[in-house]
PDB file of C-alpha atoms in Angstrom:
ATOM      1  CA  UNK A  98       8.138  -3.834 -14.617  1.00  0.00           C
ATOM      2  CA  UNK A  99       7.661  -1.610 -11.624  1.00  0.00           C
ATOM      3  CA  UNK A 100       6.780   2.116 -12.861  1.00  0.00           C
ATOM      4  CA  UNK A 101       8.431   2.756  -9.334  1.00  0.00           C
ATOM      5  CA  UNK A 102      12.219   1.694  -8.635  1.00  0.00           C
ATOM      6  CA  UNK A 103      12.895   1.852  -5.211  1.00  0.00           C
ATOM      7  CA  UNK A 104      16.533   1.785  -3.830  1.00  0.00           C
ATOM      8  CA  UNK A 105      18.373  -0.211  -2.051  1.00  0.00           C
ATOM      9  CA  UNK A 106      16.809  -3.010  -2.076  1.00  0.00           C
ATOM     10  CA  UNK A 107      17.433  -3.563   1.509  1.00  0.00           C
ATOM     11  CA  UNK A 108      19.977  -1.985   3.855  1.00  0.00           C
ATOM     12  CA  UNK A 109      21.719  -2.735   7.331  1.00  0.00           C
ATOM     13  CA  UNK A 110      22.368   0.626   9.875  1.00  0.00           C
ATOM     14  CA  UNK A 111      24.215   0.939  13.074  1.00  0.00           C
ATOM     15  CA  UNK A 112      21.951   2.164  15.528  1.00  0.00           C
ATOM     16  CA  UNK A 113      22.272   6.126  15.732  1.00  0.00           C
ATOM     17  CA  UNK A 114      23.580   6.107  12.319  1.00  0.00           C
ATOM     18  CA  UNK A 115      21.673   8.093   9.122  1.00  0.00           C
ATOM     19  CA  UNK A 116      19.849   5.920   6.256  1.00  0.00           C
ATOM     20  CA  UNK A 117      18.498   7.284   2.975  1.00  0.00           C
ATOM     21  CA  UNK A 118      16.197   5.227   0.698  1.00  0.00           C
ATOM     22  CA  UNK A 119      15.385   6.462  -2.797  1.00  0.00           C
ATOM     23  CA  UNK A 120      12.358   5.784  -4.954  1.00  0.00           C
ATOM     24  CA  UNK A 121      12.719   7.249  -8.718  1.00  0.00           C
ATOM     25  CA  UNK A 122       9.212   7.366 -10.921  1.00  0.00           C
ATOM     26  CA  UNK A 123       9.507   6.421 -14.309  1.00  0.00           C
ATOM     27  CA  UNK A 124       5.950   8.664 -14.985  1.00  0.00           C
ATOM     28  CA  UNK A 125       5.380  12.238 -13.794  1.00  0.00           C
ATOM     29  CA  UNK A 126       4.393  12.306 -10.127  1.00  0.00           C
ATOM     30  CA  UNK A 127       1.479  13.853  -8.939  1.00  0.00           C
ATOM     31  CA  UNK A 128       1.962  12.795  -5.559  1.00  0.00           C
ATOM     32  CA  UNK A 129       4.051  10.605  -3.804  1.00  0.00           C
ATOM     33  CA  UNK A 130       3.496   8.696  -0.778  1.00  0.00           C
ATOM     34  CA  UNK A 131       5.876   6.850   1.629  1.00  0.00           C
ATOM     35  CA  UNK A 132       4.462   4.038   3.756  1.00  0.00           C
ATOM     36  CA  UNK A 133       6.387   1.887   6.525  1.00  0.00           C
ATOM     37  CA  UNK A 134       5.184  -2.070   6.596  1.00  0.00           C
ATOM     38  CA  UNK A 135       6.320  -4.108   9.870  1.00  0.00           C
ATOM     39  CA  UNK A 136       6.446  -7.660   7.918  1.00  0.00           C
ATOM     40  CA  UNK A 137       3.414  -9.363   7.086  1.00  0.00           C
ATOM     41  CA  UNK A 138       1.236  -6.466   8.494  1.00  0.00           C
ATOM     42  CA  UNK A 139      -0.445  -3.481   6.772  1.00  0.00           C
ATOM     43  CA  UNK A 140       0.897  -0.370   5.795  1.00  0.00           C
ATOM     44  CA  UNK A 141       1.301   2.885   8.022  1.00  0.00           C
ATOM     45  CA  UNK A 142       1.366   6.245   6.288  1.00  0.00           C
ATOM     46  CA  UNK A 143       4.108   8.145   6.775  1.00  0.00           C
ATOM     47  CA  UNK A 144       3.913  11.291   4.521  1.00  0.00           C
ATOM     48  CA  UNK A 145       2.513  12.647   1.542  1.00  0.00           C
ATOM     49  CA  UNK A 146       4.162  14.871  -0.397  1.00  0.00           C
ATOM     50  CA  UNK A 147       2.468  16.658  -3.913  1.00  0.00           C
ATOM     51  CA  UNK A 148       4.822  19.802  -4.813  1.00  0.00           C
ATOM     52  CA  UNK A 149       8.587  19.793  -6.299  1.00  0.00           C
ATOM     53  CA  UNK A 150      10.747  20.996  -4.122  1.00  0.00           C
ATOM     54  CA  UNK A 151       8.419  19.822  -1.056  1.00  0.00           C
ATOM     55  CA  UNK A 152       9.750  18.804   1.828  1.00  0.00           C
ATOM     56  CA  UNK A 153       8.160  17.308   5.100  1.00  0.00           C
ATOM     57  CA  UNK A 154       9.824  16.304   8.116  1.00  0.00           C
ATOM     58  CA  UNK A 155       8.038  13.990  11.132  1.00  0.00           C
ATOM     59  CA  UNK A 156       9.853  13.397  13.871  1.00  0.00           C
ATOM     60  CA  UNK A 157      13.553  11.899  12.174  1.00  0.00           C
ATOM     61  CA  UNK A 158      11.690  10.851   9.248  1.00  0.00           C
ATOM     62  CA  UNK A 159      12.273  13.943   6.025  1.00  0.00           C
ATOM     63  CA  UNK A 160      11.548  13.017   2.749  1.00  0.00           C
ATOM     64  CA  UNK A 161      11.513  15.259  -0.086  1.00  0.00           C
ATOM     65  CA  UNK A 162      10.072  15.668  -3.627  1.00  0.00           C
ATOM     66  CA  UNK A 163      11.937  16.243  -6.580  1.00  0.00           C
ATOM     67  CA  UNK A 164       9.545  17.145  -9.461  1.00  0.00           C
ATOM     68  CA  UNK A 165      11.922  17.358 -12.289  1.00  0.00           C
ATOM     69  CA  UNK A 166      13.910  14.195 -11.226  1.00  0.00           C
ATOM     70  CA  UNK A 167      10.998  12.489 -10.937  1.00  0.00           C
ATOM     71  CA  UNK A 168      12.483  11.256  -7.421  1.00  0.00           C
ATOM     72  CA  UNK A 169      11.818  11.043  -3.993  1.00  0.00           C
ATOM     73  CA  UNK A 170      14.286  10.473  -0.875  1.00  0.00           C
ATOM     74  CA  UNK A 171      13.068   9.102   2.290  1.00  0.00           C
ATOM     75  CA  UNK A 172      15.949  10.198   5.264  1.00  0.00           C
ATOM     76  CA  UNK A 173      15.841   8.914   8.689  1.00  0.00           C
ATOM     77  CA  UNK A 174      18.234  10.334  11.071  1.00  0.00           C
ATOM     78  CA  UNK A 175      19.960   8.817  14.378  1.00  0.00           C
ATOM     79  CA  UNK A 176      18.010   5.485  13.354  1.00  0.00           C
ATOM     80  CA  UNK A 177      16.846   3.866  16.144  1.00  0.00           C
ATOM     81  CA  UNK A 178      15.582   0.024  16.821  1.00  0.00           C
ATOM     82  CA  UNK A 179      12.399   1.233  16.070  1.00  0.00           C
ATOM     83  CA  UNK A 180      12.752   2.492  12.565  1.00  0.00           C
ATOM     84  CA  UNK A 181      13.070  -1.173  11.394  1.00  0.00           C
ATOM     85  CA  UNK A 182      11.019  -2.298   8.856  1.00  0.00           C
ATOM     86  CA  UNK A 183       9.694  -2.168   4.989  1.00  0.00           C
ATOM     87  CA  UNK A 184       9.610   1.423   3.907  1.00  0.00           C
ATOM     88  CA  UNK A 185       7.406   1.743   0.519  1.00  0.00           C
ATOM     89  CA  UNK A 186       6.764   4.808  -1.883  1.00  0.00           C
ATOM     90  CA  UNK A 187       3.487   4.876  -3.870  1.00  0.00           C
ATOM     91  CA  UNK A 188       2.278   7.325  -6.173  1.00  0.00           C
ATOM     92  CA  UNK A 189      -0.480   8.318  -7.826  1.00  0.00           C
ATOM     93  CA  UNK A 190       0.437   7.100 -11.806  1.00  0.00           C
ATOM     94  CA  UNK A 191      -3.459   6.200 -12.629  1.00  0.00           C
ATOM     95  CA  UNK A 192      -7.101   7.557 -11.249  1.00  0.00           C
ATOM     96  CA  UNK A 193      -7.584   6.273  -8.107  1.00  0.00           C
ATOM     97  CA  UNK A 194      -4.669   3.508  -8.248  1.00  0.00           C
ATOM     98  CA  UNK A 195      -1.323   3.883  -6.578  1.00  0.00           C
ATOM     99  CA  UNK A 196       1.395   2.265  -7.788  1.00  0.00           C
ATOM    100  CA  UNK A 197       4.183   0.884  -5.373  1.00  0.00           C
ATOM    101  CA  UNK A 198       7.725   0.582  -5.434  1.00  0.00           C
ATOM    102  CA  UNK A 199       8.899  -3.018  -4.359  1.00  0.00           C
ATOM    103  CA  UNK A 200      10.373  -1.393  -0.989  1.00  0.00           C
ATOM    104  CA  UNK A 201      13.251  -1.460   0.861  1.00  0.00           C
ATOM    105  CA  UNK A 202      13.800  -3.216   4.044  1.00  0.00           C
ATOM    106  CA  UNK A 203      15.759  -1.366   6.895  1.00  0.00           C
ATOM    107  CA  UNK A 204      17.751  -3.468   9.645  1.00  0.00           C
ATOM    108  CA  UNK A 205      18.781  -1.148  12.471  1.00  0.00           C
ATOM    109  CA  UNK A 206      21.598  -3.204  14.294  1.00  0.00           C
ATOM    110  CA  UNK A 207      22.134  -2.216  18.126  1.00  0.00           C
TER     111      UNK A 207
ATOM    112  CA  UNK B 234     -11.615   7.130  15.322  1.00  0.00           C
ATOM    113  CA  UNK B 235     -11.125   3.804  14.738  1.00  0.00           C
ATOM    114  CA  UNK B 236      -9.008   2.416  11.755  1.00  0.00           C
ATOM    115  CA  UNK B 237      -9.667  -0.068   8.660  1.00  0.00           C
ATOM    116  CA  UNK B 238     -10.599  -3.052   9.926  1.00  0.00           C
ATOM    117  CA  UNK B 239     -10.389  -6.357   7.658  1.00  0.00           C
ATOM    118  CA  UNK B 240     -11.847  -9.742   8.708  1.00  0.00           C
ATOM    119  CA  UNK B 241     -10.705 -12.480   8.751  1.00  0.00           C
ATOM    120  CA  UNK B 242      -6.910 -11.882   9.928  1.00  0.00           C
ATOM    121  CA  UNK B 243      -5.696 -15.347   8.880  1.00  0.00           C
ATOM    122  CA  UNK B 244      -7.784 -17.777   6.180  1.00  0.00           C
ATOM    123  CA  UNK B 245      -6.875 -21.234   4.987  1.00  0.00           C
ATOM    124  CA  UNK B 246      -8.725 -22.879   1.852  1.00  0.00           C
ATOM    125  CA  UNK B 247      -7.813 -25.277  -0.927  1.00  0.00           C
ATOM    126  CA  UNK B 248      -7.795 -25.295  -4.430  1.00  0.00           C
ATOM    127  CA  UNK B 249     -10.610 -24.780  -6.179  1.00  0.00           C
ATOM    128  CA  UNK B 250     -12.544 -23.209  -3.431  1.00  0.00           C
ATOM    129  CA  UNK B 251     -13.557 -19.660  -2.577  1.00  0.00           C
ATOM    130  CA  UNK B 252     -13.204 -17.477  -0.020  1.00  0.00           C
ATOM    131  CA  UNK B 253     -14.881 -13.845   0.908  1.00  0.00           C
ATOM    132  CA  UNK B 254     -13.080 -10.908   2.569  1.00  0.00           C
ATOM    133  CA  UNK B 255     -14.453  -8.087   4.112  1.00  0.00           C
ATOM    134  CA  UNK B 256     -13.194  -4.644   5.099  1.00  0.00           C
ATOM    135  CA  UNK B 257     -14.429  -1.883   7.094  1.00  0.00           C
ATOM    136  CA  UNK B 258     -13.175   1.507   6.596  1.00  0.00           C
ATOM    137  CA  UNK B 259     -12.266   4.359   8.415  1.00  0.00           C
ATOM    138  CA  UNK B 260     -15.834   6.451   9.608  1.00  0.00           C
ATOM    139  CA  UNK B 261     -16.472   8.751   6.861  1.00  0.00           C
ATOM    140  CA  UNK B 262     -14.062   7.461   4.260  1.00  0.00           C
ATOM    141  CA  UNK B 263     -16.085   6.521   1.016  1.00  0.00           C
ATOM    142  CA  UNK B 264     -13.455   5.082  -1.223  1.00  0.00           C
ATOM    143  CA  UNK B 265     -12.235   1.635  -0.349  1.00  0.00           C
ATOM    144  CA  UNK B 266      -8.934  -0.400  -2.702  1.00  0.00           C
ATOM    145  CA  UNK B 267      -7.515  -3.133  -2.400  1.00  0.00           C
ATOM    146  CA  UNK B 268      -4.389  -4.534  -2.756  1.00  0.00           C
ATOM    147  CA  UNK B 269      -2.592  -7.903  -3.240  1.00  0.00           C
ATOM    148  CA  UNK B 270       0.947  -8.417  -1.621  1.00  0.00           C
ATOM    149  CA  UNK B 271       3.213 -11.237  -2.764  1.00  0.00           C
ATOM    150  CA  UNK B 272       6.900 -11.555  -2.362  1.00  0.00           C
ATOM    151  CA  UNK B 273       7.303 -12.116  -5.517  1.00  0.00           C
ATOM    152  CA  UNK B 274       5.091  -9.346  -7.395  1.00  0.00           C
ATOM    153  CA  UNK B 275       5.017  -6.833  -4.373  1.00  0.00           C
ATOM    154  CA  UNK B 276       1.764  -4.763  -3.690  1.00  0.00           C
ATOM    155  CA  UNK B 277      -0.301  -5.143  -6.457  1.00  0.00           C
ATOM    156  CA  UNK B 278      -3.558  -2.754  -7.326  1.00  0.00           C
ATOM    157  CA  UNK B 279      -6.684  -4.903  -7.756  1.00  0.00           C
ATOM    158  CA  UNK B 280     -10.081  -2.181  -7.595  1.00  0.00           C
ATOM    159  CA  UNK B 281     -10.825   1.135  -5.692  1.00  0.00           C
ATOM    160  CA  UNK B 282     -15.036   1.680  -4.974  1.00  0.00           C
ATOM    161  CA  UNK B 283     -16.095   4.646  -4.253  1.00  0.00           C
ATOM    162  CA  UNK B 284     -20.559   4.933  -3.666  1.00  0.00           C
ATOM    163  CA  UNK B 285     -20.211   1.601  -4.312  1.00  0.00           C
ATOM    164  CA  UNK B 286     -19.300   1.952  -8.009  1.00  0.00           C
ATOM    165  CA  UNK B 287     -15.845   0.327  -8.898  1.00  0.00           C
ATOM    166  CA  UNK B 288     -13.564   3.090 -10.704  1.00  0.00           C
ATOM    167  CA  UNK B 289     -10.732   1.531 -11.435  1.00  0.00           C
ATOM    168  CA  UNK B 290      -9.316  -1.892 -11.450  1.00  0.00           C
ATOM    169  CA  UNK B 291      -5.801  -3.618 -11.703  1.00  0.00           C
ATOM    170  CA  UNK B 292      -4.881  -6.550 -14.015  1.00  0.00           C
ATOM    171  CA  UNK B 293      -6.178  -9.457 -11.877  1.00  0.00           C
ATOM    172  CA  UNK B 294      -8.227 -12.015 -13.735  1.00  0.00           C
ATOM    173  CA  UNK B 295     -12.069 -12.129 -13.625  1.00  0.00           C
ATOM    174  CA  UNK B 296     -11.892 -14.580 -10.425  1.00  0.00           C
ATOM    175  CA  UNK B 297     -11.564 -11.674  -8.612  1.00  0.00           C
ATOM    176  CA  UNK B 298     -14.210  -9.660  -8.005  1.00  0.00           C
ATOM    177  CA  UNK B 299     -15.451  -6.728  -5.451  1.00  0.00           C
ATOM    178  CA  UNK B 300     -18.371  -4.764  -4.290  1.00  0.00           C
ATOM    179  CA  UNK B 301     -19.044  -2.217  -1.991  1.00  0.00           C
ATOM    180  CA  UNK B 302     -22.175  -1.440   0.060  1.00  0.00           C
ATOM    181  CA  UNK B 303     -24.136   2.024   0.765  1.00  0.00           C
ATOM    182  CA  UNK B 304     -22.246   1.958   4.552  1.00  0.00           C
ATOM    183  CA  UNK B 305     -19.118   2.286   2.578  1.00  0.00           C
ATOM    184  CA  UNK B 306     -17.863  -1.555   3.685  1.00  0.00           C
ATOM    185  CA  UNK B 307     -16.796  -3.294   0.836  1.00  0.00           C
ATOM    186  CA  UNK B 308     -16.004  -7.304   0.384  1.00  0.00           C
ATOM    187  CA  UNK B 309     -13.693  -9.017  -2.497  1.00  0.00           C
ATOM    188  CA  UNK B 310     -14.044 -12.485  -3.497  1.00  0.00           C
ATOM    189  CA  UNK B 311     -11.326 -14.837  -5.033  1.00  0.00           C
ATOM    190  CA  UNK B 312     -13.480 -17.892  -6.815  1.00  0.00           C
ATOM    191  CA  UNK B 313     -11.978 -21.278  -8.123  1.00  0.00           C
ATOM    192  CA  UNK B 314      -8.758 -20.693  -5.578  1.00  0.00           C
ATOM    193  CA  UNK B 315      -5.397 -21.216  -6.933  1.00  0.00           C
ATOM    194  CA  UNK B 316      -1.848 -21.674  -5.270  1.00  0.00           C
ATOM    195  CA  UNK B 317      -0.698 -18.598  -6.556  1.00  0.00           C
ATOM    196  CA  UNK B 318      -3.597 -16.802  -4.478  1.00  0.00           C
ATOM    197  CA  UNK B 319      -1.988 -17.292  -1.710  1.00  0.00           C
ATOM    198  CA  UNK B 320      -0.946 -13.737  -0.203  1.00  0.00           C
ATOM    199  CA  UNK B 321      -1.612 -10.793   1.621  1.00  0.00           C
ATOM    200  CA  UNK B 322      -4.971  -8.941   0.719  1.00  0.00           C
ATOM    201  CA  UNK B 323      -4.350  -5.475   2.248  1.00  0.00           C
ATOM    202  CA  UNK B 324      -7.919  -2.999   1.815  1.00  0.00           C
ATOM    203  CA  UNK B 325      -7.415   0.826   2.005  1.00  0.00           C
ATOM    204  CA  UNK B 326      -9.855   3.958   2.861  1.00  0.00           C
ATOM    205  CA  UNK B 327      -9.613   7.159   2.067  1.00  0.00           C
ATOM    206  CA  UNK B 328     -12.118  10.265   1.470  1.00  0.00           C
ATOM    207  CA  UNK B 329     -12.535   9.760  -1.934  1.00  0.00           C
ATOM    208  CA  UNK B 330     -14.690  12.332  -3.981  1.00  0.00           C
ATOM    209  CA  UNK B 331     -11.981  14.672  -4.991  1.00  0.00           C
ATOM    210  CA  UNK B 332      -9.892  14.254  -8.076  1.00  0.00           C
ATOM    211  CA  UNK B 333      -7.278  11.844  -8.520  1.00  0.00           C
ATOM    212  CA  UNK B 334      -6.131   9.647  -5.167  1.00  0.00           C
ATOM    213  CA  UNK B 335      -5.960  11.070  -1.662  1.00  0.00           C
ATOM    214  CA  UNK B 336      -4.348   9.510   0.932  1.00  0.00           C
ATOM    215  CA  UNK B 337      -5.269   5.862   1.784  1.00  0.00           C
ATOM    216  CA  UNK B 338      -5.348   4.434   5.304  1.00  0.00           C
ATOM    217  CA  UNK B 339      -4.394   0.824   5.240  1.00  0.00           C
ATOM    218  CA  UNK B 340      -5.810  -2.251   7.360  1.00  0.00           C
ATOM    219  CA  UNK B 341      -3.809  -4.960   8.701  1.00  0.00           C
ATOM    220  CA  UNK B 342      -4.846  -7.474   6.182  1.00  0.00           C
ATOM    221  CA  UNK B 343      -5.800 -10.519   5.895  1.00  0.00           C
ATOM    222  CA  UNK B 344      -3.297 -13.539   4.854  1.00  0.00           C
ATOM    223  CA  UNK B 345      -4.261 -15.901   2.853  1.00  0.00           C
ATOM    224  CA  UNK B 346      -3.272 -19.404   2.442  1.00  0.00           C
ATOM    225  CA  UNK B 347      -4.153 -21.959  -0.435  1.00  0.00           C
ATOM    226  CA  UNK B 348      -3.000 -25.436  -0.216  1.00  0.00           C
TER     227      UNK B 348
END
């Protein structure tokens, strides 16, 4: 079972349109990572956040931290062509291991 | 600075052989993982290395194995290949040396193919 449920599974956008992709921790986070994947290529980071209550913002791309949910959202604004892909979150559950969600897979339709 | 590198790209072996990968990591980064990536299972943790000691390893059988060198370049090697094998090995570099896991850098990978 994945200690890291990501949500949804997949999604399609209108172009311009607003996304948000969830990934809930069934451990306490000590920090949580989200990662974008083009398909069948490696991972690029995209932000790392370690505090509740954090948030961190990069261009469209905000994602936030919620400590006592044990949750993390990932938002992308105005989506654009672009923003396609495989967005994973990966935390740090064991020394030196991080654990990833299964990932969600973003279709931006022009 | 240049990124992780991973060699080869692409590999194709058959059962029962073994194959070698190798992974350079970003200049001055002395922890290296890796990682398997299936459809089916997702991104799996196999081992981290940091000064070429391996702290911590996932729950892969003993075929696979790892090692790191004193240049901070580590290799993994998959013996007695099976069909399920087949998948993306993605390596990852980070500083390493503080507590816990810092942010890891990932490499483009290198997909492998058993027939």
């Amino acid at each position: 079972s994945q200690e890291l449920e990501q949500s949804p599974q997949s999604l399609i956008v209108q172009e311009g349109k607003n996304l948000t992709i969830n990934c809930t921790s069934s451990k306490t986070l000590y920090g949580l990572y989200w990662y974008k994947q083009k398909y069948g290529e490696g991972l690029i980071f995209l932000m790392m956040l370690q505090k509740g209550g954090e948030e961190k913002s990069h261009e469209k791309i905000t994602a936030k931290l919620d400590e006592k949910k044990q949750q993390s959202s990932l938002h992308i604004t105005a989506s654009q062509p672009s923003h396609a892909g495989i967005y994973l979150c990966g935390a740090d559950i064991n020394d030196y291991k991080l654990s990833f969600g299964a990932g969600t897979t973003v279709t931006v339709r022009a | 600075k240049a990124g992780v590198t991973q060699t080869p790209r692409y590999l194709i072996k058959t059962r029962g052989q073994q194959v070698t990968l190798s992974c350079s990591p970003i200049s001055g980064h002395r922890s290296v993982s890796w990682y398997q990536q299936t459809p089916g299972q997702g991104l799996q943790f196999l081992f981290e290395y940091f000064s070429e000691t391996q702290r911590n390893k996932g729950n892969f059988p003993g075929r696979f194995s790892g090692r790191q060198f004193s240049n901070s370049r580590s290799e993994m090697n998959v013996s007695t290949l099976e069909l399920g094998d087949s998948a993306l090995y993605l390596c990852a570099s980070s500083l390493g040396g503080g507590e816990g896991t810092d942010t890891q850098y990932f490499g483009p990978g290198t997909r492998l193919t058993v027939l």
